[in-house]
Coordinates of C-alpha atoms in Angstrom, one line a residue:
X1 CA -2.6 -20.4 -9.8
X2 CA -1.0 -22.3 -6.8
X3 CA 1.3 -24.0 -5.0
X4 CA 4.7 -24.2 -7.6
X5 CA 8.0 -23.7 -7.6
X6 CA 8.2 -22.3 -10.9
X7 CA 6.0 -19.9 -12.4
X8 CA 6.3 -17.7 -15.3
X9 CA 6.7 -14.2 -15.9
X10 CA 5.2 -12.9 -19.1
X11 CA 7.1 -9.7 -20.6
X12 CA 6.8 -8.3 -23.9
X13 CA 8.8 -5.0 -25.3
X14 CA 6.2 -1.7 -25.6
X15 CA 8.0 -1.3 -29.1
X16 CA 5.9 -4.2 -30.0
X17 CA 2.5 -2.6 -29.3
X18 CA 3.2 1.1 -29.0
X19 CA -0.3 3.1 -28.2
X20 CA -2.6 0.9 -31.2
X21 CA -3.4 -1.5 -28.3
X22 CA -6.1 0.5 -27.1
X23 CA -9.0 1.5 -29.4
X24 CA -11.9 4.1 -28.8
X25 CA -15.5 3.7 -29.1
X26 CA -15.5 5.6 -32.7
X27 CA -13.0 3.9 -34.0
X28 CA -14.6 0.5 -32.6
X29 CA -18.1 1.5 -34.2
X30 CA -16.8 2.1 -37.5
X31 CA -14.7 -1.3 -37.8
X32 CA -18.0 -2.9 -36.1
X33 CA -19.9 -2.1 -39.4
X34 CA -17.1 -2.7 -42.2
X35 CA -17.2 -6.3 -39.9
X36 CA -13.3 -6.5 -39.6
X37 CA -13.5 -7.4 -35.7
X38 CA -14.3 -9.8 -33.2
X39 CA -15.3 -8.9 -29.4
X40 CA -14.7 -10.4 -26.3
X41 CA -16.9 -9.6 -23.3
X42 CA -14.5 -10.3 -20.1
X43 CA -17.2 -9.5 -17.4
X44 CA -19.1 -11.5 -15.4
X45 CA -22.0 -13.8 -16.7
X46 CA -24.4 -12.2 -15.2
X47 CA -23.3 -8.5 -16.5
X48 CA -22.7 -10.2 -19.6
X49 CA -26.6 -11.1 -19.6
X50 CA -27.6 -7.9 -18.4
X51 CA -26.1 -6.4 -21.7
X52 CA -23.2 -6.2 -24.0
X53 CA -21.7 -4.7 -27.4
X54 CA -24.1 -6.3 -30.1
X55 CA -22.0 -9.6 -31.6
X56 CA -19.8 -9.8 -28.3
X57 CA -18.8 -13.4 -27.5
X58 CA -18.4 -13.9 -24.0
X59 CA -15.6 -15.1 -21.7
X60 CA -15.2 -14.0 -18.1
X61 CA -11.5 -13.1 -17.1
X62 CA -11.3 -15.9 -14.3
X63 CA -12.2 -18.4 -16.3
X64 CA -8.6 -18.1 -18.0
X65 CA -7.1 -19.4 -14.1
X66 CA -5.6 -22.9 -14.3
X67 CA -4.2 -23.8 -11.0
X68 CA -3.4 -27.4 -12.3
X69 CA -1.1 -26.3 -15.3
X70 CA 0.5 -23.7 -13.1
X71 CA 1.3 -26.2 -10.2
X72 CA 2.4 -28.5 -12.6
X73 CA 4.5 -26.7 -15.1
X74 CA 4.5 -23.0 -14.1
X75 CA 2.9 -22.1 -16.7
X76 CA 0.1 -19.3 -16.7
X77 CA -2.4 -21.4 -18.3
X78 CA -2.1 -24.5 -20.2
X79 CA -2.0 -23.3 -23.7
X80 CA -4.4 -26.1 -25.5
X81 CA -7.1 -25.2 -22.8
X82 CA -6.8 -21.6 -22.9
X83 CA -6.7 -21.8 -26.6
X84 CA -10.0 -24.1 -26.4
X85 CA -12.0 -21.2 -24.8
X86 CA -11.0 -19.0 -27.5
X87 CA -11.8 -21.1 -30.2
X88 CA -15.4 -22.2 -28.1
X89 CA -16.0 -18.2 -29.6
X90 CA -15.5 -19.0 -32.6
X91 CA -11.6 -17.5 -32.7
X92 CA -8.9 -18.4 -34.7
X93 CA -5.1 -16.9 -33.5
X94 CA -5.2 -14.7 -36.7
X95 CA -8.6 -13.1 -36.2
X96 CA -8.8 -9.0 -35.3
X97 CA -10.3 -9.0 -31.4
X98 CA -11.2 -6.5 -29.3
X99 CA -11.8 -7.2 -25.8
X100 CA -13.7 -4.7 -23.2
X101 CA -15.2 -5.1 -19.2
X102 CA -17.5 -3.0 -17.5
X103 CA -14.9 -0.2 -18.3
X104 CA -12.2 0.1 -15.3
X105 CA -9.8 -2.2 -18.0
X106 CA -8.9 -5.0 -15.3
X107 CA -10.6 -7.9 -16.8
X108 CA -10.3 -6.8 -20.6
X109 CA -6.5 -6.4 -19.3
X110 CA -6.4 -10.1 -18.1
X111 CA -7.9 -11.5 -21.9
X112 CA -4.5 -9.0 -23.9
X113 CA -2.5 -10.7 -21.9
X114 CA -3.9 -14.3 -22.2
X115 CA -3.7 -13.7 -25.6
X116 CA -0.7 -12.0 -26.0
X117 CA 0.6 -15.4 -24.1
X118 CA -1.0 -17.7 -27.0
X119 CA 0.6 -15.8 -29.6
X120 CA -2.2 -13.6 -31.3
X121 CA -0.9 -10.2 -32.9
X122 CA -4.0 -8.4 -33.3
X123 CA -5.8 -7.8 -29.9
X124 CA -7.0 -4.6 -28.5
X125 CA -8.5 -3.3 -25.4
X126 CA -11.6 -1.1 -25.9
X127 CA -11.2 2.0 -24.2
X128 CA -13.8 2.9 -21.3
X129 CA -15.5 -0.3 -21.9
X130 CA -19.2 -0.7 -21.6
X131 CA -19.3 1.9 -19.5
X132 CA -18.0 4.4 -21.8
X133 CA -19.8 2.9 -25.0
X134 CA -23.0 3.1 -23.4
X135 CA -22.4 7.1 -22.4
X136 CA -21.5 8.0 -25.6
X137 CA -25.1 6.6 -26.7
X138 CA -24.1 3.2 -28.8
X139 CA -26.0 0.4 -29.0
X140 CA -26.0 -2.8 -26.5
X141 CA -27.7 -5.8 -26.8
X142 CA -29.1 -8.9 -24.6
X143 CA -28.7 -11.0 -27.7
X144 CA -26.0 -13.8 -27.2
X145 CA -24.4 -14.6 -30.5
X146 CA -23.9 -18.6 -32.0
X147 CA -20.4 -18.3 -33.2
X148 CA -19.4 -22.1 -34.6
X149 CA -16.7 -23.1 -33.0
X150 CA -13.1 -22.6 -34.6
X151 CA -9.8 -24.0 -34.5
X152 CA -7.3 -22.3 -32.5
X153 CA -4.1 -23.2 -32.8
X154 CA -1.8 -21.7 -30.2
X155 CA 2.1 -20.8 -30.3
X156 CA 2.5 -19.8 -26.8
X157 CA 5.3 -17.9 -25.6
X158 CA 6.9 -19.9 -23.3
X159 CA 10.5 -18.6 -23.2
X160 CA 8.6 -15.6 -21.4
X161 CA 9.4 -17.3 -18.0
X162 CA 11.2 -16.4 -14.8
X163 CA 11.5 -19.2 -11.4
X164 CA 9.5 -17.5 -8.4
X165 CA 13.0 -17.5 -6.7
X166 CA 13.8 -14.9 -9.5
X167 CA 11.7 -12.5 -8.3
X168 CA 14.0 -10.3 -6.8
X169 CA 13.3 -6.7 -5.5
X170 CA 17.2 -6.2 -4.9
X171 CA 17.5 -6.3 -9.0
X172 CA 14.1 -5.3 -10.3
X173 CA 11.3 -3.0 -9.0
X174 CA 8.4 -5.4 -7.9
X175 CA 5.0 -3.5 -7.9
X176 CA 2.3 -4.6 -6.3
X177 CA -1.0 -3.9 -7.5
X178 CA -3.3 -4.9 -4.9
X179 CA -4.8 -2.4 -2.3
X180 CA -2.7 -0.8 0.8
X181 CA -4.7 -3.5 3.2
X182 CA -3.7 -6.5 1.2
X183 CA -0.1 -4.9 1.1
X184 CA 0.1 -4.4 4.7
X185 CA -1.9 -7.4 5.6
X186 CA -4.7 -6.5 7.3
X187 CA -6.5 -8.5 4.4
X188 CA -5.7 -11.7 2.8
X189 CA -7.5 -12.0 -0.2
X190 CA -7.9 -15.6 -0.2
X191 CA -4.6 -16.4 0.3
X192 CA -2.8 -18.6 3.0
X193 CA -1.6 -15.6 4.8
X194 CA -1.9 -11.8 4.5
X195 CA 1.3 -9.3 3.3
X196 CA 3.7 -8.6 0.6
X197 CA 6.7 -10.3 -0.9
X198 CA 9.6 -8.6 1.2
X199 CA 11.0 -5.1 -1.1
X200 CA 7.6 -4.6 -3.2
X201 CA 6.6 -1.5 -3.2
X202 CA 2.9 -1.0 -2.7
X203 CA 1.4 0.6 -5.7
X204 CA -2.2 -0.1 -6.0
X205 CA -3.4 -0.2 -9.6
X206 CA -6.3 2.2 -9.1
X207 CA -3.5 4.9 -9.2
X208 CA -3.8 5.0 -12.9
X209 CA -6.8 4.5 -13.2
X210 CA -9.4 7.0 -15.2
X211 CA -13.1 7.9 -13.9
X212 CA -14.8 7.6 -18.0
X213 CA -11.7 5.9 -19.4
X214 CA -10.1 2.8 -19.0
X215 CA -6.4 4.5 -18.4
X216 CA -5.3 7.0 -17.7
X217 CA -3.4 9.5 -20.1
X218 CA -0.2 8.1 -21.2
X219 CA 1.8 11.3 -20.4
X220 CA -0.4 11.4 -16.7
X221 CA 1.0 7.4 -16.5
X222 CA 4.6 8.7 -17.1
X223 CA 4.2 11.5 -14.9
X224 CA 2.6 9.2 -11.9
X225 CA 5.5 6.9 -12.2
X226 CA 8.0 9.8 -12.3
X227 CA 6.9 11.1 -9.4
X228 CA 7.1 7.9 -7.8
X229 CA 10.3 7.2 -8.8
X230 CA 9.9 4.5 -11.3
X231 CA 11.8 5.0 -14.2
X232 CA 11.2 3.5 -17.6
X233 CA 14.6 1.4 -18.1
X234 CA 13.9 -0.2 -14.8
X235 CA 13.0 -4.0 -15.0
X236 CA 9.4 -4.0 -13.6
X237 CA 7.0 -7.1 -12.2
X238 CA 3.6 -6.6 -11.2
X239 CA 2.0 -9.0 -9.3
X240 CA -1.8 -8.9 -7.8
X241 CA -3.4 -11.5 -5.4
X242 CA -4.5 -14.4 -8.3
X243 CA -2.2 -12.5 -11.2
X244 CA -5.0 -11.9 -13.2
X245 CA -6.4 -8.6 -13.3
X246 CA -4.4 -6.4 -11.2
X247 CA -1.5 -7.1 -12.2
X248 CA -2.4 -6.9 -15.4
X249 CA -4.1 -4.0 -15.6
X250 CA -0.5 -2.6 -14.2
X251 CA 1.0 -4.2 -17.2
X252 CA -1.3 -2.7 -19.8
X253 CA -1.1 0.8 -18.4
X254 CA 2.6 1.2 -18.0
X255 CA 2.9 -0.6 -21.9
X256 CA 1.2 2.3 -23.3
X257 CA 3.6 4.6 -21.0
X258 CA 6.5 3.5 -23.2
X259 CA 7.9 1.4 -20.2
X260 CA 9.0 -1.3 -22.0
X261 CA 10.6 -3.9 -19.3
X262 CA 7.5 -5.0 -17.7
X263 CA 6.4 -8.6 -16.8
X264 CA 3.7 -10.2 -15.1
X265 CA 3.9 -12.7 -11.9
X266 CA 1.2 -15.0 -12.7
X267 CA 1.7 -16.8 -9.6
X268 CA 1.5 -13.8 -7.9
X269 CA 0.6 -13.2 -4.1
X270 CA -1.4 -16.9 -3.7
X271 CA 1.3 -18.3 -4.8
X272 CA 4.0 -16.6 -2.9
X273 CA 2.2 -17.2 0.1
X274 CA 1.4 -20.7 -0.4
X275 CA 4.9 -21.5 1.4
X276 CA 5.2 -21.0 5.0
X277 CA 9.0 -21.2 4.7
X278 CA 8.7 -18.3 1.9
X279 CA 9.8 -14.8 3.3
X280 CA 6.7 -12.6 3.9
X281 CA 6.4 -8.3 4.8
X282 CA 3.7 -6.7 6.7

């Protein structure tokens, strides 16, 4: 995700998901034996290898970056490709997926929303992730399934899109989800020069984030934006450094709060800073 003038915005209303977007390990187990769901590992390989949930396919969160489609067309990802990936797992759009990390909800955040993009209805995020599965004693695996591959036929939702020039703070709150030395520039991140786009305020995604659960309490959410003054009829973006994870995360969190005007950058901070002549905050 580069260089572009025009880069989407992904927003979806909470009405359309409500709270059923996250599931708990119980709940997970029991569907796991009737055989009524698919899951998606969005870790690393190497954590993947280490061990997962028995029958997870795998597919690491950055793999879903396409900095080609999104210089070209704006797009988060080009939908064919993305929807190649899934279907390498052996996913159709209409199959019932679960998708979990090592538990802290950023990367199983980034596969929702990828999804969500292509058009599937039925993805959750598992709740604690690995991390909390394996607490609660359930079973993990080294065993790498061989899912025949399936055909995926996306419908992505491409009226979801806002120009980068449309991100404005002066008629939407713009959160940014990265941490107070990205914000302020004393890091980078790997982009062409360190800060924030100019009226974001800084609000690091680890602010809603739970020590055994992937989120926070809805009602603590509500309450942590409250406080902050972030109200749920404002029109919210979330942006991160790649707008994959963070940002995402962000997304997922304040979804479940019942804030229902919330959008992603995907272009995000790389992209933003990619222009010299674009304005810049420190």
């Amino acid at each position: 995700m580069r260089t572009v003038a025009v880069v989407l915005a992904l927003s979806w209303s909470a009405a359309s998901f409500g709270a059923g977007f996250v599931v708990d390990g119980a709940q997970l187990a029991g569907e796991l034996q009737r055989g009524s769901v698919r899951l998606v590992d969005a870790e690393s390989p190497e954590s993947y290898q280490r061990a997962h949930l028995p029958g997870a396919a795998h597919l690491h969160y950055l793999d879903l970056e396409d900095a080609d489609e999104n210089a070209k067309s704006g797009q988060p990802a080009f939908a064919q490709l993305a929807a190649s990936k899934f279907a390498a797992l052996g996913l159709t759009r209409e199959a019932e997926v679960v998708v979990y990390d090592g538990g802290d909800g950023r990367a199983a955040s980034a596969l929702w929303y990828m999804l969500r993009f292509l058009g599937h209805e039925k993805v959750r995020i598992l709740d604690g992730g690995f991390r909390k599965w394996l607490a609660d004693g359930r079973p993990v695996t080294q065993q790498v399934p061989k899912p025949a591959k399936a055909v995926y036929v996306p419908r992505p939702r491409a009226d979801w899109a806002v120009r980068t020039q449309d991100v404005d703070p002066r008629r939407m709150r713009v959160l940014d989800a990265r941490s107070l030395a990205e914000f302020t520039g004393k890091e980078d991140g790997g982009a062409r020069q360190g800060g924030h786009i100019p009226g974001a305020t800084a609000f690091p995604w680890t602010r809603l984030a739970d020590p055994v659960a992937s989120f926070r309490p809805a009602t603590e959410i509500r309450r942590i934006l409250s406080a902050a003054g972030i109200a749920p009829d404002e029109e919210i973006v979330t942006y991160c450094n790649s707008g994959l994870g963070r940002s995402t995360y962000l997304l997922a969190a304040l979804t479940l709060a019942g804030y229902g005007k919330v959008k992603v950058y995907p272009g995000s901070w790389i992209e933003w800073a990619s222009d010299p002549a674009r304005p810049i905050e420190r």
